[in-house]
Coordinates of C-alpha atoms in Angstrom, one line a residue:
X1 CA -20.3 11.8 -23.8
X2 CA -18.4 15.1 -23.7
X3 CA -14.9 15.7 -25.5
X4 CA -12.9 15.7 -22.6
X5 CA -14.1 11.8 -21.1
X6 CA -13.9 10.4 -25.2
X7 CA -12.2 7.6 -25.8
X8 CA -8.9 8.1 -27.6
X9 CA -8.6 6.0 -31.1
X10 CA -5.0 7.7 -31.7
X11 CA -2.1 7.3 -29.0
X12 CA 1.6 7.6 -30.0
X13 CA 3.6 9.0 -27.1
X14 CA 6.1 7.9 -28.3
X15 CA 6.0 10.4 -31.6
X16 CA 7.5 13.9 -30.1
X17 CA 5.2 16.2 -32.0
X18 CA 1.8 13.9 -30.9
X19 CA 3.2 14.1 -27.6
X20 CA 3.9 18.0 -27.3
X21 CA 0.5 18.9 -29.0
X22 CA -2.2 16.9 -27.6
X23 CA -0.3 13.6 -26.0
X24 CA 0.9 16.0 -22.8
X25 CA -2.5 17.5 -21.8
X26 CA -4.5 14.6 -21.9
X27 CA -1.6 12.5 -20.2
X28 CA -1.7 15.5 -17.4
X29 CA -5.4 15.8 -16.9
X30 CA -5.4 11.8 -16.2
X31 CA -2.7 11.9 -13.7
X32 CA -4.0 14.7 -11.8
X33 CA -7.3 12.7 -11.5
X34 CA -5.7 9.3 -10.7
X35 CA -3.0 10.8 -8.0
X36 CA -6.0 12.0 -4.9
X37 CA -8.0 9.1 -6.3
X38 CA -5.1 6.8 -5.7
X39 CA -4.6 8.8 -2.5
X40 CA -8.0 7.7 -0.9
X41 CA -7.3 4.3 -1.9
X42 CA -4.6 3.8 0.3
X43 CA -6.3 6.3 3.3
X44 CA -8.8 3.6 3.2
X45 CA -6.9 0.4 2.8
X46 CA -4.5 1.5 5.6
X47 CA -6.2 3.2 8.0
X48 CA -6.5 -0.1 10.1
X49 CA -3.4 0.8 11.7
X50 CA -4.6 3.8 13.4
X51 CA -7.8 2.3 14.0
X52 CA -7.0 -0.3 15.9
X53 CA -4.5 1.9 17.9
X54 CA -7.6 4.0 19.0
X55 CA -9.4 1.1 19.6
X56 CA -7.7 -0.4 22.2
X57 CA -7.3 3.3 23.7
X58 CA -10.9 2.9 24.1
X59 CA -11.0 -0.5 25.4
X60 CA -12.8 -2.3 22.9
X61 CA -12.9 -5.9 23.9
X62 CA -10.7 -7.4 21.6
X63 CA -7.0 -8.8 22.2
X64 CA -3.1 -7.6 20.7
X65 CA -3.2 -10.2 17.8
X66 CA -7.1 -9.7 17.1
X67 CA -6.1 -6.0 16.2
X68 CA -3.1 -6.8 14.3
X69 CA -4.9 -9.4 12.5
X70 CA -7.7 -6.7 11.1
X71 CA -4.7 -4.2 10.1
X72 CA -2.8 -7.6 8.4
X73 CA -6.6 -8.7 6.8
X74 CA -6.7 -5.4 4.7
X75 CA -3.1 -6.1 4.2
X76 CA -3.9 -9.6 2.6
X77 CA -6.9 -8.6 0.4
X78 CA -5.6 -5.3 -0.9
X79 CA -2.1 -7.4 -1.9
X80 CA -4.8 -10.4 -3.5
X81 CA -7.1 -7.7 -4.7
X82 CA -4.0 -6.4 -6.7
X83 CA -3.5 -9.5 -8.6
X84 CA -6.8 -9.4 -10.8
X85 CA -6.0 -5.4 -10.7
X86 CA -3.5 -5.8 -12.9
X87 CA -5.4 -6.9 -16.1
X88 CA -8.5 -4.6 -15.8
X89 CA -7.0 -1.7 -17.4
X90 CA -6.5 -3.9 -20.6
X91 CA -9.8 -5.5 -20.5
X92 CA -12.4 -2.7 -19.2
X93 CA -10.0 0.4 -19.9
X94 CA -8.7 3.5 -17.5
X95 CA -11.7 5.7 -17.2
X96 CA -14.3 3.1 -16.1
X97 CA -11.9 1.5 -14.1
X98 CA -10.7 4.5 -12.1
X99 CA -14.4 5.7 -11.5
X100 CA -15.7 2.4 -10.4
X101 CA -12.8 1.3 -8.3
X102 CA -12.9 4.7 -6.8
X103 CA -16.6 4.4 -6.2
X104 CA -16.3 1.0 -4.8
X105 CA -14.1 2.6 -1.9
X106 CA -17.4 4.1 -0.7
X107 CA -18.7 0.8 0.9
X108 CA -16.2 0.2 3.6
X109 CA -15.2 3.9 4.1
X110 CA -19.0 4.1 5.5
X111 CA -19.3 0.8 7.1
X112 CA -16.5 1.0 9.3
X113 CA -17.7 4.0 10.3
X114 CA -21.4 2.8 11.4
X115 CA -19.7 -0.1 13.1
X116 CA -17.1 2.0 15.1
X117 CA -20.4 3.5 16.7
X118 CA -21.1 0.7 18.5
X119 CA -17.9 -0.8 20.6
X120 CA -20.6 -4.0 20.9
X121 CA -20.3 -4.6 17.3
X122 CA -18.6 -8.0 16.7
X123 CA -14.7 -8.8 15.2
X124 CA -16.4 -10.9 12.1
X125 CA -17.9 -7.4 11.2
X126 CA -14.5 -5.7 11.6
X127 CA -12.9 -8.6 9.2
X128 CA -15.7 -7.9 6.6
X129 CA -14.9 -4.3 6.7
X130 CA -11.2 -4.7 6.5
X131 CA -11.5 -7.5 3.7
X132 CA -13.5 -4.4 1.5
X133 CA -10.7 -2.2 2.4
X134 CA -8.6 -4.2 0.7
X135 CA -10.4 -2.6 -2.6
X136 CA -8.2 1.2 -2.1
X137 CA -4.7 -1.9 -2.2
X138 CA -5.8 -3.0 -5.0
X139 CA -6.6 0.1 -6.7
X140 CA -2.9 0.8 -7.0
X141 CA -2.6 -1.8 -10.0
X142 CA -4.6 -0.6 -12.1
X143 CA -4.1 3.0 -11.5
X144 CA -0.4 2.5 -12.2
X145 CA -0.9 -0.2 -15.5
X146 CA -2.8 3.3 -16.5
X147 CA -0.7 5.9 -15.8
X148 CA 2.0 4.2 -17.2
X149 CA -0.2 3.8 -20.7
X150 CA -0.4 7.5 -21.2
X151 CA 3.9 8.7 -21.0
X152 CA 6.6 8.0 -22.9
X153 CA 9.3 5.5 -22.0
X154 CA 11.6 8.6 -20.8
X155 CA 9.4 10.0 -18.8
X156 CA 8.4 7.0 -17.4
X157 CA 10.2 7.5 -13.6
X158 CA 8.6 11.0 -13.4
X159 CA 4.9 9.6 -14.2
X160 CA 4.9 6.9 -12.1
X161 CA 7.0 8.4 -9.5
X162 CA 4.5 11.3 -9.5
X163 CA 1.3 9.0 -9.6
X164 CA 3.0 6.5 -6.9
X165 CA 4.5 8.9 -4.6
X166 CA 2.0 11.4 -4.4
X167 CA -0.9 8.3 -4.2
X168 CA 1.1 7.3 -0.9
X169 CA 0.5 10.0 0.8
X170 CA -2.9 8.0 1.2
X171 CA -1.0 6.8 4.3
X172 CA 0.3 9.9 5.7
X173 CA -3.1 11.4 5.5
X174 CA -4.6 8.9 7.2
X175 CA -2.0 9.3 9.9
X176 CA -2.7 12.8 10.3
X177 CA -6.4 13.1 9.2
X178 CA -7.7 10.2 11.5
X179 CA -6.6 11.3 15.0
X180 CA -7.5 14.9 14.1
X181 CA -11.4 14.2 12.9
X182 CA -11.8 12.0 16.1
X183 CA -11.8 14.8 18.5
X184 CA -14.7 16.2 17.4
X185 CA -17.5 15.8 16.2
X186 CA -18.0 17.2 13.1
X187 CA -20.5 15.0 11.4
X188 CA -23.0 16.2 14.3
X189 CA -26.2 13.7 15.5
X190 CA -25.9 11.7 11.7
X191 CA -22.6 10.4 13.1
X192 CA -23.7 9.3 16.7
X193 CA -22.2 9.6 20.4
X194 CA -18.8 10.3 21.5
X195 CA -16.6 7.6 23.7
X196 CA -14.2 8.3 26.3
X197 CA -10.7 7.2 26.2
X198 CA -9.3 4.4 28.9
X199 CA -5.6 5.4 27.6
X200 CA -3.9 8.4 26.7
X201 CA -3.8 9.1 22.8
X202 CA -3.1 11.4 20.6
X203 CA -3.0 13.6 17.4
X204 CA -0.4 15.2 15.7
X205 CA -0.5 19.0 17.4
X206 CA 0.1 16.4 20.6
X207 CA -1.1 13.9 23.5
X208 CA -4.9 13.6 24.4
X209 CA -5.5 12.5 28.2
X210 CA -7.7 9.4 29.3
X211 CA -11.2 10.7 29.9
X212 CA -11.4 12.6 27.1
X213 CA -14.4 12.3 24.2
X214 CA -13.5 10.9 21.3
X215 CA -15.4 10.2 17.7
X216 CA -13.7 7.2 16.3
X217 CA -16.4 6.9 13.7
X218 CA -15.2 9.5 12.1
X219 CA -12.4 7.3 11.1
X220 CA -14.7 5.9 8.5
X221 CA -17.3 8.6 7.6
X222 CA -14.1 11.4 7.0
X223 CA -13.3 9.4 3.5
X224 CA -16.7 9.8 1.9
X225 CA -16.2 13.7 1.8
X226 CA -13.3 13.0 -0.9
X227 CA -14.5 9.8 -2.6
X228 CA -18.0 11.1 -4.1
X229 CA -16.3 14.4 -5.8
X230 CA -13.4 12.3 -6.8
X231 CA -15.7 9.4 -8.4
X232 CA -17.4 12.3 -10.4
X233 CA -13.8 13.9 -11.3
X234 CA -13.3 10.3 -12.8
X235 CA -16.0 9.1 -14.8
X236 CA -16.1 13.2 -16.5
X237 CA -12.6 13.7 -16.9
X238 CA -11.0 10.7 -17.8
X239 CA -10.2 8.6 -20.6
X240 CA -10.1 5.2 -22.0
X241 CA -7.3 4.3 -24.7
X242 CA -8.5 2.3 -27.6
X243 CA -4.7 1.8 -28.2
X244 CA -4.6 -0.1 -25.3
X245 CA -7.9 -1.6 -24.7
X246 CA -9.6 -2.3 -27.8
X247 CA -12.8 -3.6 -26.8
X248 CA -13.9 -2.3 -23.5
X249 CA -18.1 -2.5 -24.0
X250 CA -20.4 -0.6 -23.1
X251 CA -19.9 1.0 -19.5
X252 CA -22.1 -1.2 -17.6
X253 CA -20.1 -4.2 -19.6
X254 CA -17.1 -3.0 -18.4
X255 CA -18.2 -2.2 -14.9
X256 CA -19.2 -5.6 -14.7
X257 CA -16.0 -7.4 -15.6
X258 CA -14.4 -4.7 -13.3
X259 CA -16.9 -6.3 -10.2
X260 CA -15.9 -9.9 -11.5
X261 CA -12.3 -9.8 -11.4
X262 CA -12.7 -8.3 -8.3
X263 CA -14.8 -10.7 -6.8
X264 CA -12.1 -13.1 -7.9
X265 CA -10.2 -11.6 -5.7
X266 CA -12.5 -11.5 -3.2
X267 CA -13.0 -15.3 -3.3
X268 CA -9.4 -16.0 -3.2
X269 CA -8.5 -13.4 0.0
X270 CA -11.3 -14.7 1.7
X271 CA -9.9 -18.4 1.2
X272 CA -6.0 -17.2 2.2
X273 CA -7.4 -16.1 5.3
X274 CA -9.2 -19.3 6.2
X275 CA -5.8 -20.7 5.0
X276 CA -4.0 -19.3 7.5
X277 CA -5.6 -20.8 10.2
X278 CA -4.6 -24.3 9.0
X279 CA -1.1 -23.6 7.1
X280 CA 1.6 -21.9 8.3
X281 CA 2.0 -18.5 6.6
X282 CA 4.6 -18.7 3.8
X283 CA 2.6 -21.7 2.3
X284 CA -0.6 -19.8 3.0
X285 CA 0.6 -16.6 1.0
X286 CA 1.1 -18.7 -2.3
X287 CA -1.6 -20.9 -2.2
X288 CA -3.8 -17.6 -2.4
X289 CA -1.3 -16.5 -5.4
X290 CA -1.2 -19.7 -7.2
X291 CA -5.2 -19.9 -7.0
X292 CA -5.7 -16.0 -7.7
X293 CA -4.1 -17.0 -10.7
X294 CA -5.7 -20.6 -11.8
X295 CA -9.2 -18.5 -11.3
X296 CA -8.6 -16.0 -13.5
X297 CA -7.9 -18.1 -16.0
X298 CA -11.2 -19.9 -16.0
X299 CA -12.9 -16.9 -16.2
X300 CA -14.8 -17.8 -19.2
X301 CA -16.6 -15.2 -22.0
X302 CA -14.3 -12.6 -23.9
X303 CA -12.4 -12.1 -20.5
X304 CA -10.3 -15.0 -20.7
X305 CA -8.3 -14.8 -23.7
X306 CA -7.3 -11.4 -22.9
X307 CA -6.1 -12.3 -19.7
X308 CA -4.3 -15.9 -21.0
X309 CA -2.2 -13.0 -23.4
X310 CA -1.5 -10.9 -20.8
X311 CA 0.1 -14.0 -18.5
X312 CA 3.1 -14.1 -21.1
X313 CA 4.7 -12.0 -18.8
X314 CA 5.3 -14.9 -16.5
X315 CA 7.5 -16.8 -18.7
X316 CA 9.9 -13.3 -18.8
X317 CA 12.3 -13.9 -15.9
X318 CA 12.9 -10.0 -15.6
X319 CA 9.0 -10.1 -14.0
X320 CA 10.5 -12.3 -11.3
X321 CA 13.6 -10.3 -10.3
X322 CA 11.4 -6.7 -10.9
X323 CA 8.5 -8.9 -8.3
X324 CA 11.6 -9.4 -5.6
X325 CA 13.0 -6.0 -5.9
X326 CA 9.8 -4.2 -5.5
X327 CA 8.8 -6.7 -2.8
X328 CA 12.2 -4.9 -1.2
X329 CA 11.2 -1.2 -1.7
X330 CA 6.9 -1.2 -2.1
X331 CA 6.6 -4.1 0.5
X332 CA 8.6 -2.6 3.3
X333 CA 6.9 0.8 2.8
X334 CA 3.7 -0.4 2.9
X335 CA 4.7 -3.3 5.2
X336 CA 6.1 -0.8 8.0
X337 CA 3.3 1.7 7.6
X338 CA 0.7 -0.7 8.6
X339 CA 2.5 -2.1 11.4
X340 CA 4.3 0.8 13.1
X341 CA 1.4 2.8 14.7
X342 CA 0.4 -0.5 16.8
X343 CA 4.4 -1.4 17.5
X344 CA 4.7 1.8 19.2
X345 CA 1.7 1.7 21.3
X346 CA 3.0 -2.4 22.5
X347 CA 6.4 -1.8 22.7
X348 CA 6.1 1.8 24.3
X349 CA 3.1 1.8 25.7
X350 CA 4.9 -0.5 28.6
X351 CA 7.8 -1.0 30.4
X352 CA 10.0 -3.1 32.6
X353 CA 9.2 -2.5 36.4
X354 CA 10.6 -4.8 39.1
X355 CA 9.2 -6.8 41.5
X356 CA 9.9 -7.0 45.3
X357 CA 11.9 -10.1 44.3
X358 CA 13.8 -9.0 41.8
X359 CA 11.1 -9.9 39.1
X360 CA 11.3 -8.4 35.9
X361 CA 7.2 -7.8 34.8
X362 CA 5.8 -5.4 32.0
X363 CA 3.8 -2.4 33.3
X364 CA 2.0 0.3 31.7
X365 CA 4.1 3.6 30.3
X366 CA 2.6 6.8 32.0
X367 CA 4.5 8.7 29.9
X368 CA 4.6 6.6 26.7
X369 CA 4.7 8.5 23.4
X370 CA 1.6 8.5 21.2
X371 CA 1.8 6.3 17.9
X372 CA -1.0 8.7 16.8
X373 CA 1.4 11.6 17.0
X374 CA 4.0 10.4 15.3
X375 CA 3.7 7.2 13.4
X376 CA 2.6 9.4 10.4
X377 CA 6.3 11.0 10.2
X378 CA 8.0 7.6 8.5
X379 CA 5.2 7.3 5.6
X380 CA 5.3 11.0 5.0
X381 CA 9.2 11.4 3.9
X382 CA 8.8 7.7 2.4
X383 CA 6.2 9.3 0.2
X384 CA 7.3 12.6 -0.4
X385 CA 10.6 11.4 -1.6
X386 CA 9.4 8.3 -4.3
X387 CA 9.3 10.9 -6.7
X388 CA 12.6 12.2 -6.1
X389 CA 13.8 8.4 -6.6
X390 CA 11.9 8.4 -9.8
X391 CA 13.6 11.6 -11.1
X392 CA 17.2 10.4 -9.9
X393 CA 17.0 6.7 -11.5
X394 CA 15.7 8.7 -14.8
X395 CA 19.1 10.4 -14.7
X396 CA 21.7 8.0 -13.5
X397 CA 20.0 4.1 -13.7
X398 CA 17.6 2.4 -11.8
X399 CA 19.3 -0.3 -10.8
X400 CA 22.2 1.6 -9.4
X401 CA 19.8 3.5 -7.0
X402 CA 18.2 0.3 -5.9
X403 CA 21.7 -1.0 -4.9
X404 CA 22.5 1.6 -2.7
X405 CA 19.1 1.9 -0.8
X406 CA 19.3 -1.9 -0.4
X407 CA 22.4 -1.6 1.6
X408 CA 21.3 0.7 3.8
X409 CA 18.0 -1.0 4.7
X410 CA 20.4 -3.7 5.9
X411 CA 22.2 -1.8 8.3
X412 CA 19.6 0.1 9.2
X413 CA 16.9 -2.5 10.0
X414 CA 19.6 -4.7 11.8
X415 CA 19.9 -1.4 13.9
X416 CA 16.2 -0.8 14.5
X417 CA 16.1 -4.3 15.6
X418 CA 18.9 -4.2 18.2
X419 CA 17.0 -0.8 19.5
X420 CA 13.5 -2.4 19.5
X421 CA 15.0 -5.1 21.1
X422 CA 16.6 -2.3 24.2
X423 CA 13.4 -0.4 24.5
X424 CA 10.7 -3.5 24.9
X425 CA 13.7 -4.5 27.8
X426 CA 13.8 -1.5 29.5
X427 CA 12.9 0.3 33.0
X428 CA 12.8 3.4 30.6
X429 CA 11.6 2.5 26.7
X430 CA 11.0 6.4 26.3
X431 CA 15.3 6.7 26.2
X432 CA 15.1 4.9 23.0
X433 CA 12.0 6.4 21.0
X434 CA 13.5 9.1 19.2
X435 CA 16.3 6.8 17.4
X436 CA 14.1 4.0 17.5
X437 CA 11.8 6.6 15.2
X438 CA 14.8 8.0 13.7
X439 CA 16.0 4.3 12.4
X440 CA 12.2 4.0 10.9
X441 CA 12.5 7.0 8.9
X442 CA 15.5 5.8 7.2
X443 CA 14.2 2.8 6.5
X444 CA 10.9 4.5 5.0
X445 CA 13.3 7.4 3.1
X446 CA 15.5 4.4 1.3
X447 CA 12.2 2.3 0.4
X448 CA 10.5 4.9 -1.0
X449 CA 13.5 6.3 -3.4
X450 CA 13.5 2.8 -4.1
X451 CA 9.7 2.5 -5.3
X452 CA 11.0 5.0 -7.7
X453 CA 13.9 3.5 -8.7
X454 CA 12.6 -0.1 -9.6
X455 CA 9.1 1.5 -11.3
X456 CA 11.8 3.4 -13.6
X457 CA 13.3 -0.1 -13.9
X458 CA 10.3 -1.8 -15.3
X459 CA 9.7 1.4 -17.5
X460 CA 12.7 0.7 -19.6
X461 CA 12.9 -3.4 -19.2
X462 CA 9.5 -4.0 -20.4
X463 CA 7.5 -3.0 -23.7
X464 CA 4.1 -1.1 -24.3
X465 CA 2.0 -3.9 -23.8
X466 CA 3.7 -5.9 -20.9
X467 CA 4.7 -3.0 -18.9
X468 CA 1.4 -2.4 -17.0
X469 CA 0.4 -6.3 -16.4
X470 CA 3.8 -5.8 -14.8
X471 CA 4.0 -2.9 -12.8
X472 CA 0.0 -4.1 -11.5
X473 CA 2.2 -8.0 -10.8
X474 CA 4.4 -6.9 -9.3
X475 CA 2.6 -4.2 -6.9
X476 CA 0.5 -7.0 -6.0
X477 CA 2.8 -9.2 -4.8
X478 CA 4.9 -6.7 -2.5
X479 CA 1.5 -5.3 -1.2
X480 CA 1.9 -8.8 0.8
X481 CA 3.9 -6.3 3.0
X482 CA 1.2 -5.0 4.5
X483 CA 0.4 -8.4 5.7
X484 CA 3.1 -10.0 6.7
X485 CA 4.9 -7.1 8.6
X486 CA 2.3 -6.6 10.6
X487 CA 1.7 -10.3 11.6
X488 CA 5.9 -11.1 11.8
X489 CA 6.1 -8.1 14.1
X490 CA 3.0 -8.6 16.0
X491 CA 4.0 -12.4 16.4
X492 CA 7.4 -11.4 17.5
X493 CA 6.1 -8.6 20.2
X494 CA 3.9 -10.4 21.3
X495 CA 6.9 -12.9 21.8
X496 CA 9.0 -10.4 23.7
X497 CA 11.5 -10.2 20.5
X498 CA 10.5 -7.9 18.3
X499 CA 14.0 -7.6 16.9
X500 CA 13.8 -11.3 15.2
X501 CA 11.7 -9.5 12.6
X502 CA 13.8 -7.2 11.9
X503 CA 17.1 -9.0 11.8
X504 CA 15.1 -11.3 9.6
X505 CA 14.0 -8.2 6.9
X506 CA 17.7 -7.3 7.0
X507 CA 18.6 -11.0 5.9
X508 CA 15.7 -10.4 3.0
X509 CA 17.2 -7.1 1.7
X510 CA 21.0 -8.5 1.6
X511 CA 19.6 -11.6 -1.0
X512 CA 17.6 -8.0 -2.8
X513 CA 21.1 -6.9 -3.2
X514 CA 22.4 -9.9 -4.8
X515 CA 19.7 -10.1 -7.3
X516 CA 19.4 -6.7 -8.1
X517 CA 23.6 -7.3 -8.8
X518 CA 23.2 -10.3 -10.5
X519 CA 20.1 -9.1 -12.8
X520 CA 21.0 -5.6 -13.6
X521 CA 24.7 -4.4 -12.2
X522 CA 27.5 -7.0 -13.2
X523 CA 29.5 -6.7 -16.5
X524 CA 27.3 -9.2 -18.1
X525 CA 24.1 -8.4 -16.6
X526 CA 20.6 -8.9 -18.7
X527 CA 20.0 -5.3 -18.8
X528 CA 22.3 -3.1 -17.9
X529 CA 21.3 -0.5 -15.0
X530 CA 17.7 0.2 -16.3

């Protein structure tokens, strides 16, 4: 093993002099590994949303809520997935972690390409495929318990900020990247035959006419030309801490406690979904949690007691009010992001038209805007301004900025809900697109300062040893967002009141704002502004 992948014996970060001679470097090289790795893990976890868009561009035989339930299945196992995620770091350590879960992203990035060559192949194959996508969701826990293991305490909004922020522009680069490798086809004869549209679609340089050829496999295939150099960039540059994991094994050990937590995970997602057909949703969603968690602790061999240490941080109430309060900021990022490309194409895609008598019936939109176009703008300034949040709540408080982004997600969701409402009711939805989209990138802008701002809180509230089994808790349970928006808003489109959902997010974010007051803001709050 070379120098540069070692595992370190010796990490003080905290110590000024370590830190500015060797602690900074090392701490640099890993985050510039993690960030595009963390990148492809949400390209490949989200790109449901766009996939299902073109899918029913091309007519693939499959209803409304069988494409939002694909997009809200990679939802649900990338949030579960993040639940055993959270402990691996500490068990199996950073630099087999990282290279494995990386690898592991190769799987569904090519099967979902072979199966989007065939529009025959079956929806159980398309819920297998977005079940393994759910690995690149829950890839964010560990990479975050990580990064966070390598920075000091003061510089924890900028690392996580940095690794965060820059890691979700996995979903802008989806957004972009998708509709863009679909026009052509670049993979030659290996990647098979074009379709042809049914609908008009898009790409961000503008709208694509029905008729036209069109490579959707290349939705899938596109990911493996960043995932095998990044895997490599892993596993040789690096590193395990023996500070934080003591006793990782051999690789192959550790790669194989990596595969069972995972497959955990797996278990549990698998038995959520099956859930959901029987329970109503909110029971559903802690079932999975609650038996997530019970498994894991059975886990038996060296596994076990190293995860029964690391569940002390349930009995800390500040892991509860840090869970809600990223549920606010992570959850409606990620929530939004994998609903809104298919809420555009429903909402916009069709309009009012009346009848001889008077009738009010919904008709296709001729000149409906493409969600491939621009549902990518809202993730983008979402992510490119986390780290900004980060570098603010380092200077003024964390809990200060959270408080002021919650307030404007009320307002502004009640407003995208009265506008969503308008547009799905109108003769002309087009009237109401651009503040309809303008309402969504507000709403993206204040969540994603706010991913910075709580991460920074959970910096300062929590020690060394807890702070990663928190930051991967937390993720995991606001990466439920990408589940539930996507089925609350699907449900209430399909229902022909789409703004129910979003009244009903404001009513969420106004109890964030009382917590966040309560916990962290009044005069005798736990822990003032962190």
């Amino acid at each position: 093993m070379s120098k540069r992948n070692a595992d370190i014996e010796k990490w003080d970060v905290e110590d000024a002099q370590f830190w500015e001679q060797e602690g900074k470097h090392i701490a640099n090289r890993n985050l510039w590994i993690s960030i595009p790795s963390l990148l492809m893990g949400f390209a490949v976890w989200m790109m449901w949303g766009m996939i299902t868009t073109q899918m029913q561009n091309l007519g693939f035989s499959f209803t409304v809520n069988q494409l939002f339930s694909l997009t809200a299945l990679a939802g649900l196992a990338g949030a579960t997935l993040r639940i055993p995620a959270s402990f691996m770091i500490r068990i199996a350590g950073g630099r087999n972690t990282i290279f494995l879960t990386t690898a592991l992203l190769m799987i569904p990035a090519a099967g979902t390409g072979i199966a989007l060559m065939n529009p025959g192949t079956p929806l159980w194959v398309f819920q297998a495929l977005a079940l393994l996508s759910g690995i690149g969701g829950g890839n964010f826990a560990c990479s975050m318990s990580n990064i966070s293991t390598f920075y000091p305490s003061k510089q924890q909004g900028y690392a996580l900020g940095m690794n965060a922020g820059l890691g979700n522009f996995g979903v802008t680069t989806m957004q972009i990247v998708i509709p863009l490798v679909m026009t052509v086809g670049i993979f030659g004869a290996i990647a098979g035959s074009p379709m042809e549209l049914q609908s008009a679609s898009g790409t961000l340089i503008g709208r694509i006419e029905a008729g036209t050829d069109t490579w959707i496999q290349n939705a899938g295939f596109i990911w493996l030309v960043f995932l095998i150099p990044l895997a490599f960039a892993g596993w040789f540059g690096m590193n395990n801490l023996r500070t934080i994991t003591p006793n990782p094994g051999s690789s192959l050990a550790a790669f194989s406690k990596i595969l069972g937590l995972y497959g955990v995970g797996m278990v549990t997602a698998i038995i959520g979904m099956l859930a959901l057909g029987w329970l109503n949703m909110w029971i559903a969603l802690p079932l999975t949690i609650v038996l997530t968690l019970v498994l894991l602790r059975l886990i038996p061999g060296d596994i076990k007691p190293n995860i029964q240490k690391q569940f002390a941080i349930f009995s800390n109430k500040h892991t509860w009010s840090m869970t809600i309060l990223y549920i606010l900021t992570f959850g409606s990022f990620i929530g939004f992001s994998a609903a809104l490309p298919l809420s555009i194409n429903v909402i916009f895609g069709n309009m009012m038209e009346a009848t001889a008598d008077g009738t009010l019936i919904r008709v296709a939109n001729p000149e409906a805007p493409s969600a491939l176009t621009w549902a990518w703008i809202g993730p983008f300034v979402g992510a490119l301004i986390r780290p900004l949040g980060g570098w603010i709540s380092d200077k003024v408080g964390g809990s200060i900025v959270t408080q002021i982004i919650s307030a404007i997600m009320v307002v502004a969701s009640i407003a995208t809900g009265y506008v969503m409402m308008q547009a799905y009711n109108a003769t002309d939805p087009n009237q109401f697109f651009w503040l309809f989209l303008l309402l969504f990138i507000v709403l993206f802008a204040a969540s994603g300062i706010g991913n910075g701002s709580t991460f920074r809180s959970i910096g300062v509230i929590f020690d060394q040893q807890q702070k990663g089994p928190v930051l991967g808790w937390t993720s995991a349970v606001a990466a439920y967002g990408a589940f539930i928006a996507p089925r609350v808003m699907g449900e209430q489109i399909q229902a022909g009141t789409p703004e129910l959902a979003m009244y009903g997010f404001a009513v969420f974010y106004t109890i964030c704002l009382v917590i966040n007051w309560w916990f962290y803001l009044r005069k005798s709050a736990y822990v003032k502004n962190p």
